Short mmCIF file of C-alpha atoms and ligand atoms in Angstrom, two decimals:
data_model
loop_
_atom_site.label_atom_id
_atom_site.label_comp_id
_atom_site.label_asym_id
_atom_site.label_seq_id
_atom_site.Cartn_x
_atom_site.Cartn_y
_atom_site.Cartn_z
CA ASN A 1 -2.20 8.25 26.40
CA GLU A 2 -3.11 4.85 24.97
CA VAL A 3 -1.46 2.89 27.72
CA ALA A 4 -3.03 5.18 30.33
CA THR A 5 -6.47 4.46 28.91
CA MET A 6 -5.81 0.74 28.86
CA MET A 7 -4.84 0.75 32.51
CA SER A 8 -7.49 3.29 33.53
CA VAL A 9 -5.01 5.72 35.05
CA SER A 10 -4.40 9.32 34.11
CA THR A 11 -1.86 10.32 31.50
CA THR A 12 -0.06 12.43 34.09
CA GLN A 13 0.54 9.33 36.19
CA ILE A 14 2.17 7.58 33.26
CA ILE A 15 4.28 10.61 32.44
CA SER A 16 5.53 10.87 36.00
CA ALA A 17 6.16 7.13 36.19
CA CYS A 18 8.35 7.52 33.10
CA MET A 19 10.05 10.55 34.60
CA SER A 20 10.99 8.56 37.67
CA LEU A 21 12.69 6.15 35.29
CA GLY A 22 14.54 9.11 33.83
CA ILE A 23 12.53 9.13 30.62
CA MET A 24 10.87 12.35 29.52
CA VAL A 25 7.80 11.61 27.46
CA THR A 26 4.87 13.43 25.97
CA MET A 27 1.31 12.25 25.79
CA ASN A 28 1.45 10.95 22.20
CA GLN A 29 4.83 9.35 22.37
CA ARG A 30 5.24 5.64 21.85
CA LEU A 31 7.04 3.75 24.59
CA ASP A 32 9.42 0.95 23.78
CA ALA A 33 8.60 -2.58 24.91
CA GLU A 34 10.91 -2.53 27.90
CA THR A 35 9.65 0.79 29.27
CA LEU A 36 6.07 -0.33 28.75
CA ALA A 37 6.64 -3.44 30.80
CA ILE A 38 8.26 -1.53 33.68
CA VAL A 39 5.65 1.22 33.73
CA ALA A 40 2.77 -1.25 33.58
CA GLU A 41 4.25 -3.18 36.47
CA GLU A 42 4.23 -0.04 38.60
CA PHE A 43 0.47 0.01 38.19
CA GLY A 44 0.10 -3.69 38.84
CA TYR A 45 -0.26 -4.82 35.24
CA GLU A 46 1.65 -7.36 33.27
CA VAL A 47 2.25 -6.65 29.62
CA GLU A 48 1.63 -9.28 27.01
CA PHE A 49 2.77 -8.43 23.49
CA VAL A 50 0.14 -10.06 21.33
CA THR A 51 1.24 -8.45 18.09
CA ALA A 52 4.78 -9.61 18.63
CA GLU A 53 3.52 -13.17 18.76
CA ILE A 54 1.71 -12.82 15.46
CA GLU A 55 4.61 -11.04 13.85
CA GLU A 56 7.12 -13.65 14.92
CA SER A 57 5.81 -16.02 12.30
CA ILE A 58 6.78 -13.59 9.56
CA GLU A 59 10.07 -12.51 11.03
CA GLU A 60 12.48 -11.48 8.35
CA VAL A 61 15.67 -13.35 7.70
CA GLU A 62 18.84 -11.27 7.61
CA ASP A 63 20.48 -11.08 4.23
CA ALA A 64 24.01 -12.29 3.77
CA PRO A 65 26.30 -9.37 2.82
CA GLU A 66 27.21 -11.00 -0.50
CA ASP A 67 23.55 -11.07 -1.55
CA LEU A 68 23.14 -7.33 -1.14
CA LYS A 69 23.11 -5.05 -4.16
CA LEU A 70 22.98 -1.26 -4.31
CA ARG A 71 19.48 0.15 -4.54
CA ALA A 72 18.03 3.57 -5.40
CA PRO A 73 17.52 6.08 -2.56
CA ILE A 74 13.97 6.86 -1.45
CA VAL A 75 13.42 10.58 -1.05
CA THR A 76 10.74 12.68 0.65
CA VAL A 77 10.26 16.39 -0.08
CA MET A 78 9.38 18.54 2.92
CA GLY A 79 9.19 22.23 3.75
CA HIS A 80 6.93 25.17 4.54
CA VAL A 81 3.66 25.60 2.68
CA ASP A 82 4.01 27.43 -0.65
CA HIS A 83 7.77 27.11 -0.68
CA GLY A 84 7.54 24.88 -3.74
CA LYS A 85 7.42 21.21 -2.68
CA THR A 86 4.70 20.27 -5.16
CA SER A 87 6.31 22.32 -7.93
CA LEU A 88 9.61 20.54 -7.43
CA LEU A 89 8.01 17.09 -7.44
CA ASP A 90 6.00 18.04 -10.54
CA TYR A 91 9.03 19.39 -12.33
CA ILE A 92 11.05 16.26 -11.67
CA ARG A 93 8.14 14.05 -12.68
CA GLU A 94 7.41 15.91 -15.89
CA GLU A 95 10.94 16.46 -17.05
CA ASN A 96 12.12 12.95 -16.51
CA VAL A 97 12.02 10.91 -19.67
CA ILE A 98 13.74 7.60 -19.50
CA ALA A 99 16.01 6.91 -22.43
CA GLY A 100 14.10 5.17 -25.15
CA GLU A 101 10.77 5.79 -23.51
CA SER A 102 8.55 8.59 -24.63
CA GLY A 103 6.30 10.47 -22.30
CA GLY A 104 6.67 11.31 -18.66
CA ILE A 105 4.94 9.95 -15.64
CA THR A 106 1.23 9.95 -16.13
CA GLN A 107 -0.12 8.21 -13.06
CA HIS A 108 -0.26 9.63 -9.57
CA ILE A 109 0.28 6.54 -7.49
CA GLY A 110 1.85 8.16 -4.44
CA ALA A 111 5.45 7.52 -5.40
CA TYR A 112 7.51 7.52 -8.55
CA GLY A 113 10.95 6.61 -9.74
CA VAL A 114 13.14 8.64 -12.08
CA THR A 115 16.30 7.75 -13.96
CA LEU A 116 18.92 10.42 -14.45
CA GLU A 117 21.02 10.82 -17.58
CA ASP A 118 23.81 8.67 -16.21
CA GLY A 119 21.41 5.84 -15.48
CA GLN A 120 21.21 6.38 -11.71
CA LYS A 121 17.78 6.12 -10.13
CA ILE A 122 15.94 7.99 -7.40
CA THR A 123 12.56 7.08 -5.94
CA PHE A 124 10.35 9.92 -4.73
CA LEU A 125 7.48 9.72 -2.32
CA ASP A 126 4.88 11.88 -3.99
CA THR A 127 3.11 13.13 -0.88
CA PRO A 128 5.03 16.23 0.13
CA GLY A 129 5.15 17.43 3.69
CA HIS A 130 6.22 16.16 7.04
CA GLU A 131 2.71 15.16 8.07
CA ALA A 132 2.74 12.19 5.72
CA PHE A 133 6.34 11.45 6.66
CA THR A 134 5.52 11.50 10.36
CA ALA A 135 2.27 9.56 9.96
CA MET A 136 4.29 6.82 8.33
CA ARG A 137 6.86 6.91 11.10
CA ALA A 138 4.14 6.79 13.74
CA ARG A 139 3.10 3.50 12.19
CA GLY A 140 6.65 2.28 12.52
CA ALA A 141 7.53 2.64 8.88
CA GLN A 142 10.96 3.96 8.07
CA VAL A 143 10.81 4.52 4.36
CA THR A 144 12.70 7.70 3.59
CA ASP A 145 16.46 7.57 3.10
CA ILE A 146 17.02 11.24 2.36
CA ALA A 147 14.88 14.34 2.89
CA ILE A 148 14.92 17.28 0.50
CA ILE A 149 13.83 20.32 2.46
CA VAL A 150 12.61 23.10 0.21
CA ILE A 151 13.03 26.69 1.41
CA ALA A 152 11.83 29.64 -0.67
CA ALA A 153 14.66 32.12 -1.07
CA ASP A 154 12.22 35.04 -1.19
CA ASP A 155 10.91 34.12 2.25
CA ASP A 156 12.35 33.17 5.62
CA ILE A 157 13.01 29.97 7.46
CA MET A 158 9.45 29.41 8.51
CA PRO A 159 7.92 27.37 11.36
CA GLN A 160 7.14 24.43 9.09
CA THR A 161 10.68 24.53 7.73
CA LYS A 162 11.96 24.13 11.26
CA GLU A 163 9.45 21.38 11.91
CA ALA A 164 10.53 19.54 8.77
CA ILE A 165 14.16 19.81 9.86
CA SER A 166 13.34 18.43 13.30
CA HIS A 167 11.30 15.60 11.83
CA ALA A 168 14.10 14.59 9.50
CA GLN A 169 16.64 14.82 12.31
CA ALA A 170 14.45 12.83 14.68
CA ALA A 171 14.23 10.10 12.07
CA GLY A 172 17.98 10.21 11.51
CA VAL A 173 17.45 11.00 7.84
CA PRO A 174 20.09 13.16 6.12
CA ILE A 175 18.89 16.47 4.71
CA VAL A 176 19.62 18.12 1.38
CA PHE A 177 18.36 21.71 1.24
CA ALA A 178 16.76 23.04 -1.92
CA ILE A 179 16.85 26.82 -1.80
CA ASN A 180 14.01 27.49 -4.19
CA LYS A 181 12.59 30.33 -6.29
CA VAL A 182 15.99 31.77 -7.16
CA ASP A 183 14.47 32.96 -10.44
CA LYS A 184 12.68 35.63 -8.46
CA GLN A 185 14.03 39.18 -8.20
CA THR A 186 13.43 39.18 -4.49
CA ALA A 187 15.24 35.91 -3.87
CA ASN A 188 18.07 36.04 -1.36
CA PRO A 189 19.57 32.56 -0.94
CA ASP A 190 22.37 33.87 1.27
CA LYS A 191 19.94 35.11 3.84
CA ILE A 192 18.47 31.59 4.05
CA LYS A 193 21.90 30.01 4.42
CA GLU A 194 22.78 32.50 7.11
CA GLY A 195 19.55 31.60 8.87
CA LEU A 196 20.41 27.93 8.67
CA ALA A 197 23.88 28.65 10.02
CA SER A 198 22.39 30.42 13.00
CA MET A 199 20.45 27.23 13.66
CA ASN A 200 23.72 25.33 13.63
CA LEU A 201 23.02 23.90 10.22
CA LEU A 202 26.08 24.77 8.15
CA VAL A 203 25.61 24.18 4.45
CA GLU A 204 28.54 23.53 2.12
CA ASP A 205 28.93 27.13 0.87
CA TRP A 206 29.28 28.11 4.47
CA GLY A 207 31.98 25.59 5.16
CA GLY A 208 29.65 22.98 6.57
CA LYS A 209 28.80 19.43 5.60
CA ILE A 210 25.12 19.74 4.78
CA GLN A 211 24.33 19.71 1.08
CA SER A 212 22.29 22.47 -0.40
CA HIS A 213 21.57 23.78 -3.87
CA ASP A 214 19.93 26.89 -5.26
CA ILE A 215 17.09 25.93 -7.56
CA SER A 216 14.01 27.14 -9.34
CA ALA A 217 11.25 24.58 -9.43
CA LYS A 218 9.59 26.81 -12.00
CA THR A 219 12.35 27.06 -14.61
CA GLY A 220 14.17 23.91 -13.59
CA GLN A 221 17.41 25.76 -12.89
CA GLY A 222 19.64 23.75 -10.58
CA VAL A 223 17.27 20.80 -10.21
CA LYS A 224 19.64 18.41 -11.98
CA GLU A 225 22.49 19.45 -9.69
CA LEU A 226 20.22 19.09 -6.66
CA LEU A 227 19.47 15.52 -7.66
CA GLU A 228 23.16 14.84 -8.15
CA LYS A 229 23.74 15.98 -4.60
CA VAL A 230 20.99 13.66 -3.43
CA LEU A 231 22.79 10.80 -5.16
CA LEU A 232 26.06 11.82 -3.55
CA GLU A 233 24.41 11.69 -0.16
CA ALA A 234 22.92 8.30 -1.09
CA GLU A 235 26.35 6.97 -1.96
CA LEU A 236 27.52 7.73 1.56
CA LEU A 237 24.60 5.76 2.95
CA GLU A 238 25.49 2.67 0.89
CA LEU A 239 21.87 1.69 0.47
CA LYS A 240 21.59 -1.97 -0.32
CA ALA A 241 18.96 -4.66 -0.67
CA ASN A 242 18.71 -8.26 -1.73
CA PRO A 243 16.65 -8.61 -4.91
CA ASP A 244 16.64 -12.41 -4.69
CA ARG A 245 14.15 -13.01 -1.93
CA LEU A 246 10.45 -12.66 -1.21
CA ALA A 247 9.47 -9.01 -1.22
CA THR A 248 8.91 -6.81 1.84
CA GLY A 249 8.17 -3.12 1.98
CA THR A 250 5.67 -0.46 2.92
CA VAL A 251 2.23 0.62 1.79
CA VAL A 252 2.24 4.17 0.45
CA GLU A 253 -1.47 4.57 -0.24
CA ALA A 254 -4.53 2.50 -1.07
CA PHE A 255 -8.03 3.13 -2.30
CA LEU A 256 -11.06 1.38 -3.72
CA ASP A 257 -11.48 1.79 -7.45
CA LYS A 258 -15.00 1.14 -8.68
CA GLY A 259 -13.86 -0.83 -11.71
CA ARG A 260 -10.70 -2.51 -10.51
CA GLY A 261 -11.26 -3.16 -6.81
CA TYR A 262 -8.67 -2.30 -4.19
CA VAL A 263 -5.63 -0.58 -5.61
CA SER A 264 -2.62 -0.30 -3.31
CA THR A 265 0.60 1.52 -4.00
CA ILE A 266 3.45 -0.20 -2.31
CA LEU A 267 7.12 0.44 -2.18
CA VAL A 268 9.24 -2.67 -2.42
CA GLN A 269 12.14 -2.17 -0.02
CA ASN A 270 13.74 -5.57 -0.13
CA GLY A 271 13.35 -8.58 -2.38
CA THR A 272 11.38 -8.75 -5.61
CA LEU A 273 7.61 -8.80 -5.91
CA GLU A 274 6.11 -10.89 -8.68
CA ILE A 275 2.65 -11.42 -10.06
CA GLY A 276 1.01 -14.34 -8.28
CA ASP A 277 2.76 -13.67 -4.93
CA TYR A 278 0.63 -13.82 -1.78
CA VAL A 279 0.86 -10.48 -0.09
CA LEU A 280 0.06 -9.68 3.53
CA ALA A 281 -0.27 -5.93 4.10
CA GLY A 282 -1.48 -4.75 7.49
CA THR A 283 -4.87 -6.32 7.98
CA CYS A 284 -5.31 -7.16 4.29
CA SER A 285 -4.08 -9.98 2.14
CA GLY A 286 -4.40 -11.36 -1.36
CA LYS A 287 -2.68 -12.68 -4.44
CA VAL A 288 -1.09 -10.06 -6.69
CA LYS A 289 -3.20 -10.09 -9.85
CA ALA A 290 -1.61 -7.18 -11.68
CA MET A 291 1.13 -4.61 -11.15
CA GLN A 292 1.57 -1.23 -12.75
CA ASP A 293 4.32 1.30 -12.57
CA GLU A 294 3.91 5.09 -12.37
CA ARG A 295 3.77 5.22 -16.16
CA GLY A 296 0.70 3.01 -16.22
CA LYS A 297 2.69 0.16 -17.72
CA ASN A 298 1.93 -3.42 -16.69
CA ILE A 299 4.91 -5.09 -15.15
CA LYS A 300 5.58 -8.59 -13.90
CA LYS A 301 8.35 -7.99 -11.35
CA ALA A 302 9.36 -5.16 -9.06
CA GLY A 303 12.69 -5.04 -7.26
CA PRO A 304 14.02 -2.96 -4.33
CA ALA A 305 13.09 0.76 -4.17
CA THR A 306 10.41 0.32 -6.83
CA PRO A 307 7.00 1.86 -6.25
CA ILE A 308 4.13 -0.01 -7.89
CA SER A 309 0.40 -0.14 -7.67
CA ILE A 310 -0.97 -3.61 -7.24
CA LEU A 311 -4.37 -5.25 -7.65
CA GLY A 312 -5.56 -8.24 -5.69
CA LEU A 313 -5.69 -7.31 -2.02
CA ASP A 314 -8.99 -7.93 -0.22
CA GLY A 315 -9.04 -4.45 1.32
CA ALA A 316 -7.26 -1.12 1.52
CA PRO A 317 -4.29 -1.28 3.89
CA GLN A 318 -3.19 1.92 5.61
CA ALA A 319 -0.32 4.11 4.51
CA GLY A 320 2.69 3.02 6.52
CA ASP A 321 1.58 -0.61 6.92
CA ARG A 322 4.34 -3.07 6.19
CA PHE A 323 3.80 -5.71 3.58
CA ASN A 324 5.32 -9.16 3.31
CA VAL A 325 5.09 -11.93 0.78
CA LEU A 326 4.28 -15.29 2.31
CA GLU A 327 4.68 -18.69 0.73
CA ASP A 328 1.33 -19.82 1.97
CA GLU A 329 -1.92 -18.04 1.15
CA ARG A 330 -3.70 -19.51 4.15
CA GLU A 331 -1.09 -18.21 6.53
CA ALA A 332 -1.36 -14.73 5.02
CA LYS A 333 -5.12 -14.81 5.51
CA GLN A 334 -4.83 -16.05 9.09
CA ILE A 335 -2.35 -13.38 10.12
CA ALA A 336 -4.47 -10.67 8.46
CA ALA A 337 -7.51 -11.90 10.37
CA LYS A 338 -5.63 -11.99 13.67
CA ARG A 339 -4.38 -8.49 13.09
CA SER A 340 -7.84 -7.11 12.40
CA GLN A 341 -9.17 -8.76 15.51
CA LEU A 342 -6.35 -7.27 17.53
CA GLN A 343 -6.99 -3.87 16.00
CA ARG A 344 -10.67 -4.04 16.93
CA GLU A 345 -9.88 -5.06 20.49
CA GLN A 346 -7.33 -2.32 20.77
CA SER A 347 -9.64 0.36 19.49
CA VAL A 348 -12.14 -0.64 22.14
CA ARG A 349 -9.49 -0.46 24.83
CA THR A 350 -8.05 2.84 23.76
CA GLN A 351 -11.35 4.50 23.04
CA ARG A 352 -10.79 8.21 22.99
CA HIS A 353 -14.38 9.23 23.59
CA ILE A 354 -16.86 8.63 26.26
CA THR A 355 -19.77 6.21 25.98
CA LEU A 356 -22.61 5.76 28.40
CA ASP A 357 -21.20 2.36 29.39
CA GLU A 358 -17.86 3.91 30.13
CA ILE A 359 -19.14 6.71 32.35
CA GLY A 360 -19.63 4.65 35.50
CA ARG A 361 -16.15 3.22 35.39
CA ARG A 362 -14.53 6.57 34.77
CA ILE A 363 -16.41 8.29 37.57
CA ALA A 364 -15.44 5.57 40.00
CA LEU A 365 -11.86 6.46 39.14
CA GLY A 366 -12.53 10.05 40.02
CA ASP A 367 -11.46 11.53 36.71
CA PHE A 368 -14.87 12.46 35.45
CA GLN A 369 -16.87 15.44 36.57
CA GLU A 370 -18.69 16.59 33.51
CA LEU A 371 -20.98 14.76 31.18
CA ASN A 372 -21.38 16.57 27.89
CA ILE A 373 -24.49 15.84 25.87
CA ILE A 374 -25.61 16.83 22.41
CA LEU A 375 -29.36 16.48 22.19
CA LYS A 376 -31.34 16.23 18.97
CA GLY A 377 -35.11 15.66 18.81
CA ASP A 378 -38.04 15.62 16.43
CA VAL A 379 -39.97 18.48 18.00
CA ASP A 380 -39.15 21.39 20.22
CA GLY A 381 -41.32 20.10 23.06
CA SER A 382 -39.42 16.84 23.48
CA VAL A 383 -36.05 18.55 23.26
CA GLU A 384 -37.02 21.00 26.01
CA ALA A 385 -38.51 18.27 28.18
CA LEU A 386 -35.37 16.15 27.89
CA THR A 387 -33.08 19.12 28.50
CA ASP A 388 -34.90 19.81 31.73
CA SER A 389 -34.86 16.22 32.90
CA PHE A 390 -31.21 15.68 32.00
CA GLN A 391 -30.09 18.80 33.78
CA LYS A 392 -31.95 17.76 36.90
CA LEU A 393 -29.80 14.62 36.97
CA SER A 394 -26.73 16.74 37.77
CA THR A 395 -25.25 16.03 41.18
CA ASP A 396 -22.42 17.48 43.25
CA GLU A 397 -19.98 15.14 41.59
CA ILE A 398 -21.22 15.14 38.04
CA GLN A 399 -22.35 18.11 36.10
CA VAL A 400 -24.58 17.34 33.11
CA ASN A 401 -23.98 19.85 30.33
CA ILE A 402 -26.20 20.07 27.30
CA ILE A 403 -23.63 21.62 25.01
CA HIS A 404 -25.90 21.69 21.98
CA LYS A 405 -29.58 21.01 21.43
CA ALA A 406 -31.71 21.33 18.33
CA VAL A 407 -34.59 19.93 16.38
CA GLY A 408 -33.55 17.74 13.48
CA ALA A 409 -31.64 14.61 12.51
CA ILE A 410 -28.17 13.87 13.88
CA THR A 411 -25.71 15.31 11.41
CA GLU A 412 -22.04 14.93 10.73
CA SER A 413 -21.49 18.33 12.26
CA ASP A 414 -23.07 17.11 15.54
CA VAL A 415 -20.65 14.21 15.52
CA LEU A 416 -17.66 16.46 14.96
CA LEU A 417 -18.79 18.71 17.78
CA ALA A 418 -19.16 15.65 20.01
CA SER A 419 -15.71 14.54 19.04
CA ALA A 420 -14.18 17.92 19.79
CA SER A 421 -15.88 18.24 23.17
CA ASP A 422 -16.00 14.58 24.18
CA ALA A 423 -19.77 14.43 24.27
CA VAL A 424 -22.41 11.73 23.95
CA ILE A 425 -25.12 12.26 21.34
CA ILE A 426 -28.71 11.53 22.28
CA GLY A 427 -31.39 11.47 19.62
CA PHE A 428 -35.08 11.47 20.37
CA ASN A 429 -37.22 10.17 17.52
CA VAL A 430 -34.42 11.14 15.16
CA ARG A 431 -31.63 9.16 13.57
CA PRO A 432 -28.16 9.86 12.19
CA MET A 433 -28.32 11.29 8.71
CA GLY A 434 -25.97 11.01 5.73
CA ASN A 435 -22.41 10.49 6.82
CA ALA A 436 -23.07 10.95 10.53
CA ARG A 437 -23.05 7.26 11.44
CA ALA A 438 -19.88 6.53 9.54
CA VAL A 439 -18.07 9.50 11.05
CA ALA A 440 -19.31 8.56 14.53
CA ASP A 441 -17.93 5.04 14.10
CA LYS A 442 -14.64 6.41 12.96
CA GLU A 443 -14.44 9.01 15.72
CA GLU A 444 -15.79 6.54 18.24
CA ILE A 445 -18.67 8.72 19.29
CA ASP A 446 -21.53 7.15 21.22
CA ILE A 447 -24.91 7.89 19.59
CA ARG A 448 -28.04 6.72 21.45
CA THR A 449 -31.48 7.05 19.97
CA TYR A 450 -34.75 6.77 21.88
CA SER A 451 -38.45 7.03 21.20
CA ILE A 452 -39.59 7.04 24.82
CA ILE A 453 -38.54 9.96 27.03
CA TYR A 454 -38.60 7.77 30.11
CA ASP A 455 -36.10 5.35 28.55
CA ALA A 456 -33.69 8.12 27.70
CA ILE A 457 -33.79 9.56 31.21
CA ASN A 458 -33.46 6.15 32.81
CA ASP A 459 -30.47 5.16 30.73
CA LEU A 460 -28.66 8.32 31.64
CA LYS A 461 -29.59 7.96 35.27
CA ASP A 462 -28.37 4.37 35.33
CA ALA A 463 -25.11 5.40 33.76
CA MET A 464 -24.65 8.16 36.31
CA GLU A 465 -25.56 5.94 39.19
CA GLY A 466 -22.96 3.56 37.92
CA MET A 467 -20.66 6.50 38.29
CA LEU A 468 -21.54 6.95 41.90
CA SER A 469 -21.62 3.27 42.68
CA PRO A 470 -19.64 0.94 44.73
CA GLU A 471 -17.34 2.40 47.33
CA MET A 472 -18.17 6.09 46.95
P1 GDP B 501 4.06 23.77 -1.71
O1 GDP B 501 2.93 24.27 -0.88
O2 GDP B 501 5.36 23.77 -0.95
O3 GDP B 501 3.80 22.47 -2.40
O4 GDP B 501 4.30 24.89 -2.85
P2 GDP B 501 3.86 24.89 -4.38
O5 GDP B 501 4.72 23.98 -5.15
O6 GDP B 501 2.40 24.71 -4.47
O7 GDP B 501 4.28 26.37 -4.77
C1 GDP B 501 3.66 27.51 -4.23
C2 GDP B 501 3.68 28.64 -5.22
O8 GDP B 501 5.01 29.04 -5.50
C3 GDP B 501 3.06 28.29 -6.55
O9 GDP B 501 2.30 29.37 -7.00
C4 GDP B 501 4.23 28.01 -7.46
O10 GDP B 501 3.94 28.29 -8.78
C5 GDP B 501 5.26 28.98 -6.89
N1 GDP B 501 6.62 28.49 -7.09
C6 GDP B 501 7.12 27.29 -6.70
N2 GDP B 501 8.42 27.20 -7.03
C7 GDP B 501 8.75 28.34 -7.66
C8 GDP B 501 9.95 28.85 -8.23
O11 GDP B 501 11.01 28.24 -8.25
N3 GDP B 501 9.91 30.12 -8.76
C9 GDP B 501 8.77 30.86 -8.75
N4 GDP B 501 8.82 32.06 -9.28
N5 GDP B 501 7.63 30.41 -8.23
C10 GDP B 501 7.60 29.17 -7.68
#
């Protein structure tokens, strides 16, 4: 869809171009660099990978095998709603007390690490569900090593269970099933295992290779054994990292704290992060001023598979953004600036919604027959007058639809309606109120405000004439 918009062709054309190359794609799929180049060429475009150029300067050096040390697995919990994902994460968080340390994990920073009795560690991503998992993957972040898929034994294998399984499989992440709620009278774990078998997912009890354990996230029954199975699976993966290098990893979440500034939770995946390091994360950068773990304790260093919240970035990077430590603060700043510029340019090029400026171009391409308008005005009279005039602008080729009209300021709900129906918002003697402007910017909705009826009509007419212009 994005590449279609950039080249001003329809999505169907891109899909069929891919098909002729023997690649089946859907609208929201990302194409690899090679396919992109071939497809673009078919439409007479040459692809230039601008990001790649920027990223080259921070390309990561391969670690020598002798520098690699075992690291903790990073685990995501997925499954159908109400099957007990949150309960399981809470149980593990609350029950885990590191030897010699009193108190459990107090801070919700988006990820946490636990140490089992035998000293082995597991890192959990604290946002359950495959939406977060997939959002991260969509941004190119591969964070999860193992997926725990929770299935309630008093229920069935539900649609979201299947989705979670597909998402884990698509990412090539091994699954450990947690058959939950076995404390319940109505629980029937065998039925679940049978269901999995019929999906070609044979768990151990059924003679297969996939790990599974019956648990109760409520009483804690079986949770320890489940985690042992996770560690067994991790052993097979031989997860390693090099603690003796500049840190790299992924942003888990970030927000603005009124007192402390931008707080970002990051997961160190390789190397060791230290206070004073210059971090580049997505379009943000800054010197690490402080680091805290999930227990709220200040720390000075964080090695592989450690989640930490850091202070010092100049903004809030997005979940799934990669972070790197650079030797040179200036370079970090420059790359961050280049990335934001690129992001702005890209958002203009891949605009999802229509603007008045865009209408002419789209009509010339022949893929635009309807112009949806949401009209807000200060008094009934002006709204009616404009409705009339706008509708009269309809031609054989372009139908003007006033999908909503009312007296009053432009609200957030108007913007959401515009977003859902790809409409332009026109305000007469009224302005956006409250959150409307911010949401419109985010949703890329065009809001035009006028105080002269004639101007409003003329602008729309110009836009539509643009539509009908040159060779038509
Ligand atoms: P999520 O939507 O997958 O995160 O599910 P929750 O963790 O919010 O759990 C949904 C409901 O099931 C809650 O009311 C939990 O208390 C309950 N629940 C979760 N695990 C168990 C369990 O092992 N046994 C029982 N009896 N109830 C559970």
